[in-house]
XYZ file of C-alpha atoms in Angstrom:
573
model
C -109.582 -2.094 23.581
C -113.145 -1.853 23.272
C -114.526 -0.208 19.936
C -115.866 3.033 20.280
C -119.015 4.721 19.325
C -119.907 8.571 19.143
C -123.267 9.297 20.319
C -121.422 12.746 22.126
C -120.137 14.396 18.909
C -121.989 17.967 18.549
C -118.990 19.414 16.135
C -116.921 16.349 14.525
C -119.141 14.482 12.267
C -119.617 10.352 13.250
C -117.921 9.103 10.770
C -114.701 10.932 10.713
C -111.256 9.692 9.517
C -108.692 11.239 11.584
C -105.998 10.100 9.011
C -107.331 11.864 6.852
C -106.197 15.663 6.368
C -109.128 16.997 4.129
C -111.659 16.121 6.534
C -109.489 17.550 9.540
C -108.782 21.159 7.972
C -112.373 22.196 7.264
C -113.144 21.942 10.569
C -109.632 23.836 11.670
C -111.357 26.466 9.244
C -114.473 26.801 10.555
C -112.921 27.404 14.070
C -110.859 29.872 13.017
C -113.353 31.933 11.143
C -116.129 31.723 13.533
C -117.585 34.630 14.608
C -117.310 35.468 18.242
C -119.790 38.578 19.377
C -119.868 37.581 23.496
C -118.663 35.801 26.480
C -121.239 33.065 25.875
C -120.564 32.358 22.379
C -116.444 32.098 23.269
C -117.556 29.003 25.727
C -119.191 27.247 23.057
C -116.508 27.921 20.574
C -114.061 26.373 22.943
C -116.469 23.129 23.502
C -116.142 23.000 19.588
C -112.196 23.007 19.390
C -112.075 20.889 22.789
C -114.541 18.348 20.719
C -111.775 18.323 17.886
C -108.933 18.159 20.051
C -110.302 14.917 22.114
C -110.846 13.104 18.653
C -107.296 13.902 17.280
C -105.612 13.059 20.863
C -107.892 10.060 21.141
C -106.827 8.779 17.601
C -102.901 9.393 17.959
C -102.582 8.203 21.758
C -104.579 5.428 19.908
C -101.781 4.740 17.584
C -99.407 5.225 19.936
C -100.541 2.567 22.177
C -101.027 0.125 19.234
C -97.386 0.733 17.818
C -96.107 0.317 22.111
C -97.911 -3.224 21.883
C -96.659 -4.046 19.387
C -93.320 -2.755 17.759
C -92.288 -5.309 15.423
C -95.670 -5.016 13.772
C -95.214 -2.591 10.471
C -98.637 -2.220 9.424
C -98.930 -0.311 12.710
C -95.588 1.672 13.447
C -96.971 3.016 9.164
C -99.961 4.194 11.094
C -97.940 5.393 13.765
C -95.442 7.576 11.352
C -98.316 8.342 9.429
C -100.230 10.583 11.517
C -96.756 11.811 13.271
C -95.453 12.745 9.934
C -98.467 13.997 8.202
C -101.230 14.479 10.429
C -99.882 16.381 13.854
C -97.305 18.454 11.832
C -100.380 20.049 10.257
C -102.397 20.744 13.108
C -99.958 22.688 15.452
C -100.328 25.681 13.510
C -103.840 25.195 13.741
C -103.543 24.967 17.404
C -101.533 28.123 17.428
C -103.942 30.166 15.958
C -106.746 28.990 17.817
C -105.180 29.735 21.174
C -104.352 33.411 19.519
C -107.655 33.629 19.014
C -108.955 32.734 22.294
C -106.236 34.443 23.763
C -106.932 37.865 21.383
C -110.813 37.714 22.447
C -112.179 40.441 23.916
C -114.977 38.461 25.364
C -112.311 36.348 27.782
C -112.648 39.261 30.257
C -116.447 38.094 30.304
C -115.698 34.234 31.490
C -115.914 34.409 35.230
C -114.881 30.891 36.202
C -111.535 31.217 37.746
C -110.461 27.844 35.697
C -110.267 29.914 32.403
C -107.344 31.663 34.343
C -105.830 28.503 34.321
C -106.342 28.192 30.152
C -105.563 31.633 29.620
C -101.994 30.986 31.463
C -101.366 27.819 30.174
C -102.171 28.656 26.193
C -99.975 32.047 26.667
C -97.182 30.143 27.801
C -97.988 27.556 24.467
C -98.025 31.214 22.228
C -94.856 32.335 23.611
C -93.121 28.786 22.406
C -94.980 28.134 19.359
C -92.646 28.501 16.156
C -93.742 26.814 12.840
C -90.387 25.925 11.762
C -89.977 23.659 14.784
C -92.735 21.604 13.804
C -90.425 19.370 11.152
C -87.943 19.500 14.042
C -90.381 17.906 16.556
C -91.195 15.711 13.694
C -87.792 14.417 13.491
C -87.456 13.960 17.215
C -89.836 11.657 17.272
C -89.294 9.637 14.252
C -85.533 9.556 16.640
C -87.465 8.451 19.555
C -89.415 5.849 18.005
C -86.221 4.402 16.656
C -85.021 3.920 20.573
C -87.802 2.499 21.421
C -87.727 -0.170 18.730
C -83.850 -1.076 19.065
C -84.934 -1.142 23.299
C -88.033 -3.605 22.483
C -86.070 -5.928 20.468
C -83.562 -6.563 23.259
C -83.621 -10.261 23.703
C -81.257 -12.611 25.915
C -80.525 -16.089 25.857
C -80.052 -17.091 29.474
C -80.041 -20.720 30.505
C -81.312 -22.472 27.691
C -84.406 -19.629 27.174
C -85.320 -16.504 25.478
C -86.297 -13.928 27.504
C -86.790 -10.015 27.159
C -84.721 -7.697 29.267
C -87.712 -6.914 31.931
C -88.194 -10.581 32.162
C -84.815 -11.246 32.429
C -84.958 -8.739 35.747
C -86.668 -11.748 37.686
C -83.042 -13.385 38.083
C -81.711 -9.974 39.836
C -84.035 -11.379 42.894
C -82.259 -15.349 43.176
C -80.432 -15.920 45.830
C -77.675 -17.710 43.987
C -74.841 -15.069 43.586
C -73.796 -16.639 40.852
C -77.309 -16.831 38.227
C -77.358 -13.287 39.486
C -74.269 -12.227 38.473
C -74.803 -14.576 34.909
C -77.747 -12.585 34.722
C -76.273 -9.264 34.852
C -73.597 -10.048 32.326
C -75.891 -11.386 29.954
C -78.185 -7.825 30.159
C -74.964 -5.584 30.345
C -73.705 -7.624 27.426
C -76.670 -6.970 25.371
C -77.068 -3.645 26.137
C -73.943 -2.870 25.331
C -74.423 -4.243 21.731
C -76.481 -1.179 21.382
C -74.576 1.648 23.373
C -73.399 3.307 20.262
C -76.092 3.397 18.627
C -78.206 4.781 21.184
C -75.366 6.893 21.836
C -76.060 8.055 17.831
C -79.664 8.545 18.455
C -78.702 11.124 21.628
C -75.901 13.287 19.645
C -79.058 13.159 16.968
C -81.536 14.397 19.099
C -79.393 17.469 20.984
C -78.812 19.842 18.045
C -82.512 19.381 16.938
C -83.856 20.214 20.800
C -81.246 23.147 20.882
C -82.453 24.724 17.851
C -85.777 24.386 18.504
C -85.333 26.274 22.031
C -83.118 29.014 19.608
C -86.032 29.550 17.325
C -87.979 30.281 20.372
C -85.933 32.675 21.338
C -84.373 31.016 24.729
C -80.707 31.221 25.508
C -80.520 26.926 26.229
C -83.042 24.078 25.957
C -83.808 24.152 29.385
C -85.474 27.538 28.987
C -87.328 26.625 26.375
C -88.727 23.536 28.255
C -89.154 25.054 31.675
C -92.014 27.265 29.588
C -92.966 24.149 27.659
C -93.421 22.494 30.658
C -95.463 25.424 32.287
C -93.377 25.213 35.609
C -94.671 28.955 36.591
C -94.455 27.557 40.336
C -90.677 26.440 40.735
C -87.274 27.153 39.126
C -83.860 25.176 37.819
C -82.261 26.738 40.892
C -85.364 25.090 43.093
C -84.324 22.158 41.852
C -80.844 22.107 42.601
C -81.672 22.922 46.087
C -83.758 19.846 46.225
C -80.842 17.974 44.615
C -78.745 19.769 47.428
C -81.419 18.639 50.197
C -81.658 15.083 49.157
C -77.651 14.659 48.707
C -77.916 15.663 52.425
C -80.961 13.974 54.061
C -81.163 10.590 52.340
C -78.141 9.919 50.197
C -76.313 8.755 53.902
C -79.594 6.687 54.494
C -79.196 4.672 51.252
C -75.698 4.073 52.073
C -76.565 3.107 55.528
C -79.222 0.700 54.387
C -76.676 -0.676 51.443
C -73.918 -1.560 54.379
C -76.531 -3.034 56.346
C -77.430 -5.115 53.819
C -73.228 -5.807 52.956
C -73.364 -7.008 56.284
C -76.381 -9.112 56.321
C -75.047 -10.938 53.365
C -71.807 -10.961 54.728
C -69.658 -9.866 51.596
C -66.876 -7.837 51.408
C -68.324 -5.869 48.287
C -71.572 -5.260 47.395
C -71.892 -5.055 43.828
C -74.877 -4.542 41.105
C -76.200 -7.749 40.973
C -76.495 -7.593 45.196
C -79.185 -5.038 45.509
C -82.725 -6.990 44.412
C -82.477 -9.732 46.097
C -83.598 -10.740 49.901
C -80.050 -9.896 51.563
C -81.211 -12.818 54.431
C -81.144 -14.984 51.383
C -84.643 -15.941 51.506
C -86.527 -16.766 47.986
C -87.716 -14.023 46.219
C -91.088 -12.193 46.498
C -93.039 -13.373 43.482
C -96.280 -11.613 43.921
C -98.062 -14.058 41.468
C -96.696 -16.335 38.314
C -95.324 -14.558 35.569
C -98.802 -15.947 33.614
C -100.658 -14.758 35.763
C -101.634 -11.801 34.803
C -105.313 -11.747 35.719
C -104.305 -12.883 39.225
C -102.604 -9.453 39.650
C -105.295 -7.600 38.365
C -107.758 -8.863 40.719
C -105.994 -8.573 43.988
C -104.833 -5.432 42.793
C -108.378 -4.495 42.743
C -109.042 -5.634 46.369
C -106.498 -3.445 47.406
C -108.623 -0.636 45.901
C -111.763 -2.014 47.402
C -110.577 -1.926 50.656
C -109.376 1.590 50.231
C -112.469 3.013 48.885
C -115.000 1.118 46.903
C -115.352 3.851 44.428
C -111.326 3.367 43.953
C -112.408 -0.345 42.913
C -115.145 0.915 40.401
C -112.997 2.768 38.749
C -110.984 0.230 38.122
C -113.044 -2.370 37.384
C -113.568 -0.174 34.369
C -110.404 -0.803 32.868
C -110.804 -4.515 32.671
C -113.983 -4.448 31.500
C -112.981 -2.043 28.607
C -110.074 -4.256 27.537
C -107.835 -1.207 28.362
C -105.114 -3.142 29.896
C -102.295 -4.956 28.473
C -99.751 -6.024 30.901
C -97.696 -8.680 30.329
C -94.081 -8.649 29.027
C -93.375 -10.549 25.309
C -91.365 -10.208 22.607
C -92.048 -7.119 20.464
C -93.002 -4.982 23.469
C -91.911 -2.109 23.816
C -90.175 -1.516 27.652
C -90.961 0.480 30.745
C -95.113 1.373 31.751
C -97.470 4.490 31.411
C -101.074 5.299 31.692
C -102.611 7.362 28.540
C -105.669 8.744 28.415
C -108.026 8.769 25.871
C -109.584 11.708 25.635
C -112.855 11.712 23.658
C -114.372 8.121 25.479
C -112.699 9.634 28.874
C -111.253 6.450 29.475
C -107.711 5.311 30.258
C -105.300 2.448 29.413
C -102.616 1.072 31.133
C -99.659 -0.617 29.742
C -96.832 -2.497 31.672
C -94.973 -5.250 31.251
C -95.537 -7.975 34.463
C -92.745 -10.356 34.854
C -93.852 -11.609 38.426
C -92.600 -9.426 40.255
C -93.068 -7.152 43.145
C -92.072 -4.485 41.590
C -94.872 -4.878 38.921
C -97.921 -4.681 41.640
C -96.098 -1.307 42.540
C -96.904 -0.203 38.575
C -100.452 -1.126 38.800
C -100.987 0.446 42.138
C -99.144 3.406 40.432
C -100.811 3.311 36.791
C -104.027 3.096 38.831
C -103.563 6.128 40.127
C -103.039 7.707 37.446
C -106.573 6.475 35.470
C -108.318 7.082 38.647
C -107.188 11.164 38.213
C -108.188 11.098 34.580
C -111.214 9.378 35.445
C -112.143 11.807 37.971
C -110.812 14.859 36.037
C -113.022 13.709 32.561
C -116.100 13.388 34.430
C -115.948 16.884 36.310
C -114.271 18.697 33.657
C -115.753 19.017 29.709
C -113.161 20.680 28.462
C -109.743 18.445 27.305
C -107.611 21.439 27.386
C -108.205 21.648 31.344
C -108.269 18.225 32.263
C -104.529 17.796 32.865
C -102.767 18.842 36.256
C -99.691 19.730 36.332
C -97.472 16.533 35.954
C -96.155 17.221 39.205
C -99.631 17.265 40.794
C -100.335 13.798 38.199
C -97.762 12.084 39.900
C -98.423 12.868 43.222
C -102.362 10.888 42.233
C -100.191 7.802 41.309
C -97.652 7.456 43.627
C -100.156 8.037 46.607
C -101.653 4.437 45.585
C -98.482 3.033 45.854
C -98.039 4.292 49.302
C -101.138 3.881 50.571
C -101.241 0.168 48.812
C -98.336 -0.615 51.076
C -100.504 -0.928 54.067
C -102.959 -3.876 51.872
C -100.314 -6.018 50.953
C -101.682 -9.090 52.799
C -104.152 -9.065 49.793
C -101.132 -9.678 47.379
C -99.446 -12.601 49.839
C -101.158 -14.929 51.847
C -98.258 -15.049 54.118
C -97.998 -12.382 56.692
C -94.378 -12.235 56.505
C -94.130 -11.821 52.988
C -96.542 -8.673 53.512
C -94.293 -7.197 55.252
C -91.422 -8.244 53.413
C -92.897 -6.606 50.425
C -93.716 -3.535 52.145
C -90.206 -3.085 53.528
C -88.946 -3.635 49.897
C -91.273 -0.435 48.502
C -90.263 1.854 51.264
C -86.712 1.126 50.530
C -87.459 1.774 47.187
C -88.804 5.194 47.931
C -85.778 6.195 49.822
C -83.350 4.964 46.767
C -85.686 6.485 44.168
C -84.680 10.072 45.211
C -80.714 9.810 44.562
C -81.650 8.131 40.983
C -84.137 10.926 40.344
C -81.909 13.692 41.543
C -79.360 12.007 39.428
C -80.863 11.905 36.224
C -82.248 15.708 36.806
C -78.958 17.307 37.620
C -77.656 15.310 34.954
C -80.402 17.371 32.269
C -79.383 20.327 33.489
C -75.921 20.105 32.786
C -76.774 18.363 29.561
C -78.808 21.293 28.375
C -76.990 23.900 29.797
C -73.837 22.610 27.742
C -74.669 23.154 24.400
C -71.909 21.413 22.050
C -70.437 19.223 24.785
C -68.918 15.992 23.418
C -69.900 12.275 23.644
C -66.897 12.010 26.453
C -67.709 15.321 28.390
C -71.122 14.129 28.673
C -69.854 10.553 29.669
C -67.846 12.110 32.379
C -70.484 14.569 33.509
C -73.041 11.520 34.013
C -70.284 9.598 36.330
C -69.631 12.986 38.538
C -73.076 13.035 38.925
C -73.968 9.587 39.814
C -70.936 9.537 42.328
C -72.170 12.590 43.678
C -75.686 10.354 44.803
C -74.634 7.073 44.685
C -73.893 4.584 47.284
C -71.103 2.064 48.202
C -71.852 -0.114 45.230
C -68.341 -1.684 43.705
C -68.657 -2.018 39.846
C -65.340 -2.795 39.377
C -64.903 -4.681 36.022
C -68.208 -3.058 34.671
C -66.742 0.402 34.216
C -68.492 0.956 31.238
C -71.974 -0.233 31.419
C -72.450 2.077 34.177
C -70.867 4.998 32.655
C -73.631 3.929 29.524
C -76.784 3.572 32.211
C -78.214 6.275 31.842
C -79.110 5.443 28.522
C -81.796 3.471 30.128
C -83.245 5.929 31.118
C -86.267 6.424 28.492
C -87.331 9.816 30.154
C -84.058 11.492 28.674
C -84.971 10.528 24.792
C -89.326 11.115 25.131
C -89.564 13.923 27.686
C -86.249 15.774 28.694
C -86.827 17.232 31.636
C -89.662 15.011 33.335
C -88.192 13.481 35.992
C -87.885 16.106 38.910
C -92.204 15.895 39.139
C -91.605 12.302 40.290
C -89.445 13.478 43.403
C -92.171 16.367 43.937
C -94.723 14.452 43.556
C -93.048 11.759 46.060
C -93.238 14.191 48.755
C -96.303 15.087 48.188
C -97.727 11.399 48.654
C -95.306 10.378 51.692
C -97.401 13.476 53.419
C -100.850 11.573 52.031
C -99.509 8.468 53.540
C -98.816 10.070 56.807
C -102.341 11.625 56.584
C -103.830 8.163 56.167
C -102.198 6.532 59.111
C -103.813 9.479 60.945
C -107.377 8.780 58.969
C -107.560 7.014 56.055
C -110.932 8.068 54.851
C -110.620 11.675 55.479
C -106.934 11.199 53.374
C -108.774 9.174 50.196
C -111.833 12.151 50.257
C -109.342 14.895 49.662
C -107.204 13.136 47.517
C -110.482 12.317 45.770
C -111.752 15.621 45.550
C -108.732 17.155 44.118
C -108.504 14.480 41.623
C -111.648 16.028 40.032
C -110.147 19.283 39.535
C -108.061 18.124 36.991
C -106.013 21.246 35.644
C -108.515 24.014 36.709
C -106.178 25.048 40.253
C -102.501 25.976 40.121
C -100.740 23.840 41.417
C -100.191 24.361 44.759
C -103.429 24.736 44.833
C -104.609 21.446 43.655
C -101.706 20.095 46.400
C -104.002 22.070 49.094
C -107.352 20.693 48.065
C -105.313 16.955 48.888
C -104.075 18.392 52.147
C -101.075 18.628 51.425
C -97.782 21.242 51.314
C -96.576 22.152 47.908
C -92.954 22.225 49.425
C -89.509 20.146 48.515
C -87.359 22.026 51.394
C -84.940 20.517 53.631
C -87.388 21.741 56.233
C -90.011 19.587 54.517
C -87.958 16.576 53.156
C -86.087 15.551 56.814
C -89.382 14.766 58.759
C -91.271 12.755 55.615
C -87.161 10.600 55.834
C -87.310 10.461 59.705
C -91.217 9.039 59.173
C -90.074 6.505 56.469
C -86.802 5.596 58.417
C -89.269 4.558 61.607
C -91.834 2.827 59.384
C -88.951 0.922 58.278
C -87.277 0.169 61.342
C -90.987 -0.847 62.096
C -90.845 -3.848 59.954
C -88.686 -7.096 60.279
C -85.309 -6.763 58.243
């Protein structure tokens, strides 16, 4: 990353050492006891804590990223822990009282822009949560969390003759020798199951600290507590179990109808794990560009944004020229990808780990999406507490690039028929996303609706669930690694309860994409334009400014299917 000056600062002094406490609290103190005699003064008050807020987020997401690069590092995971354990502990009650503050103003009534409806609703919700003695219990949580993440990064496999980590060790799941593929997936079920238990230890850890932290707050179960957290004022648990309900009935029979085509195509009696990545006409696999190749990916990615709107491309040419991508996979990486946003420069960084594959332009396409909303949303909107959508309405900015990417794929292969090979594979990937993200959603709520439950009842209650949504997959022999998979799952140990937003948020981009086959331009302006209201709209109001329904019925589910079903039957199997 790309050092950062200050020239902006009004508020936080230049040279300002956000690990430091005694130069953070005066500050916090000077907020507090400010005087506040109108409407005009409370603005400028807020562009002071908003100033403060961007400098702490910057620094910790900062830290964060640093300590995801690089987890066997422990000059940086002490940085890390140190502002986790003695810097953001401190400033939540801070927080607190500043949103009572704002909140106990009687000069809010005198803000006319609609958007501080939107802050007003958001830091109530924050108010109604806040309780100080869950601050050492957060604390814990993610000293717990950080502790998954480093036993996950240090999963290495020795597979013919090499060392490889467990996302590049995903490139065999593609060969079309049955047999490396099956070696393969013995080698990474073997090594994850070194660690089951204690990831297993890490989970029972983490329950009884999230369950008193929702009882402190005053809600009956966790899930409560984190529907407020989560500000979901738009849709309810028993929203999402009709969703669950609509997809077990619309698409689950799809994924088993594509999963017997492709039993059939490969002509095996049993399709089992290690069947599902790879080219069931046993052609090579897609391999998008060499594993080293990381810069390769990043430029054609950036055609594919060029060709979709140029602006698209200048946005992302910003990343690389910032140094605010690292994407390939190594050893002391921490897994999985995200896009974070730092806050005071208004820039973001993405972070992946590219193994080759196709899956990994998907990512980029994705993670792209995601900087071009901040990007957008920073530039419009001054204030860091109003910058973020809803996640749903986030996700719905990424996953739209992947869609919409689909159609530029001849920019990633030179062959035609890889193109379309590639965009087959993402569109079957978007049907068998929504059983896995039902899956692991149902499988929160009955997590957190169980309080006390017991390492087996829990074990048992993930395997009801994933038969309820899975397909005709034999795992015969592997009993056990799948009834531990969903401890791959890192949503379930960072963020419980963030998954549903992705299956939202899915719908809402398969309506984009149909939008764009319709007219493209007209599709990227809206989508633009309601990128750059960041979190000022509720959010089925931000869906509207993209044209689109904020709606996960049956009614609206079965047509989005029937469109993907014919796009696929579109393209050669």
């Amino acid at each position: 990353m790309v050092a950062q000056s200050h020239p902006g600062r009004k508020f936080v002094p230049a040279q300002f050492d956000v690990a430091d406490w005694a130069q953070i609290e005066p500050l916090c103190t000077q907020l507090l006891e400010a005087s506040i005699a109108s409407p005009a003064e409370l603005e400028a008050w807020l562009g002071r804590a908003s100033e403060l807020s961007s400098v702490v987020d910057e620094y910790g997401s900062r830290r964060y990223i640093d300590k995801s690069c690089h987890t066997d590092d422990t000059k940086i995971e002490q940085a890390f822990m140190h502002f986790v354990e003695n810097i953001e502990p401190k400033l939540k009650p801070f927080y607190f009282e500043l949103q009572k503050k704002y909140l106990a103003s009687p000069h809010r009534s005198g803000l006319s822009d609609k958007r501080y409806a939107i802050l007003t609703r958001k830091w109530q919700a924050d108010v109604d949560v806040f309780r100080p003695e869950n601050i050492p219990l957060e604390t814990q949580i993610t000293k717990l969390v950080t502790e998954y993440d480093k036993i996950c990064g240090a999963m290495l496999v020795e597979f013919k003759g090499k060392q490889y980590t467990m996302q590049q060790l995903a490139r065999f799941n593609e060969e079309t020798d049955r047999t490396v593929r099956e070696e393969s997936f013995q080698v990474a079920a073997a090594r994850r199951m070194q660690d089951k238990d204690k990831i297993e230890t890490i989970f029972e850890q983490l329950l009884p600290l999230r369950q008193t932290i929702a009882a402190n707050a005053g809600c009956d179960n966790y899930r409560t507590f984190m529907w407020k957290s989560l500000k979901r004022f738009d849709y309810t648990p028993d929203d999402c179990h009709k969703f669950a309900d609509a997809i077990e009935k619309s698409i689950v029979p799809l994924v088993r109808e594509l999963d017997r085509q492709r039993k059939s195509d490969m002509g095996l009696e049993k399709l089992r794990p290690w069947d599902l990545a790879v080219d069931p006409k046993n052609r090579p696999p897609l391999r998008p560009f060499a594993e080293a190749d990381v810069d390769g990916l990043v430029t054609r990615t950036r055609q594919i944004f060029e060709r979709m709107s140029p602006t698209l491309a200048t946005d992302f040419e910003t990343l690389r020229s910032n140094k605010n991508l690292d994407l390939e996979s190594r050893k002391g990486k921490q897994p999985g990808g995200y896009q974070c946003c730092l806050e005071e420069c208004g820039q973001p960084f993405i972070f992946m780990n590219a193994a080759g594959l196709q899956r990994d332009v998907e990512t980029l396409l994705h993670e792209g999406g995601h900087a071009f909303h901040f990007l957008a949303a920073a530039a419009n909107e001054p204030l860091t507490f109003l910058r973020s959508a809803p996640m749903e309405f986030c996700e719905v900015a990424s996953m739209s690039m992947e869609a919409l990417g689909s159609d530029h794929y001849d920019l990633i292969y030179d062959d035609p028929a890889l193109a379309a090979r590639a965009k087959r594979t993402y569109f079957e990937g978007v049907i068998r996303f929504f059983p896995w993200m039902a899956t692991i959603d149902q499988f929160q709520h009955w997590i957190y609706t169980h309080p006390g439950h017991s390492a087996q009842e829990r074990t048992s209650a993930w395997l009801a669930t994933l038969e309820r949504f899975s397909s005709i997959v034999d795992w015969t022999g592997y009993e056990q690694v799948r009834a531990a998979s969903w401890q791959r799952q890192l949503h379930l140990f960072h963020v419980p309860f963030y998954y549903v937003e992705y299956g939202i948020a899915q719908i809402g981009a398969l309506q984009l994409w149909m939008k764009a086959k319709e007219d493209t331009q007209r599709a990227i302006a809206n989508y633009r334009s309601a990128l750059k209201l960041g979190g000022t709209r509720p959010l089925p109001e931000l869906f509207s400014a993209a044209g689109l329904r904020f709606d996960f019925s049956i009614q609206t589910i079965e047509p989005l299917i029937r469109a993907v079903g014919e796009e696929l039957a579109s393209l050669p199997a």
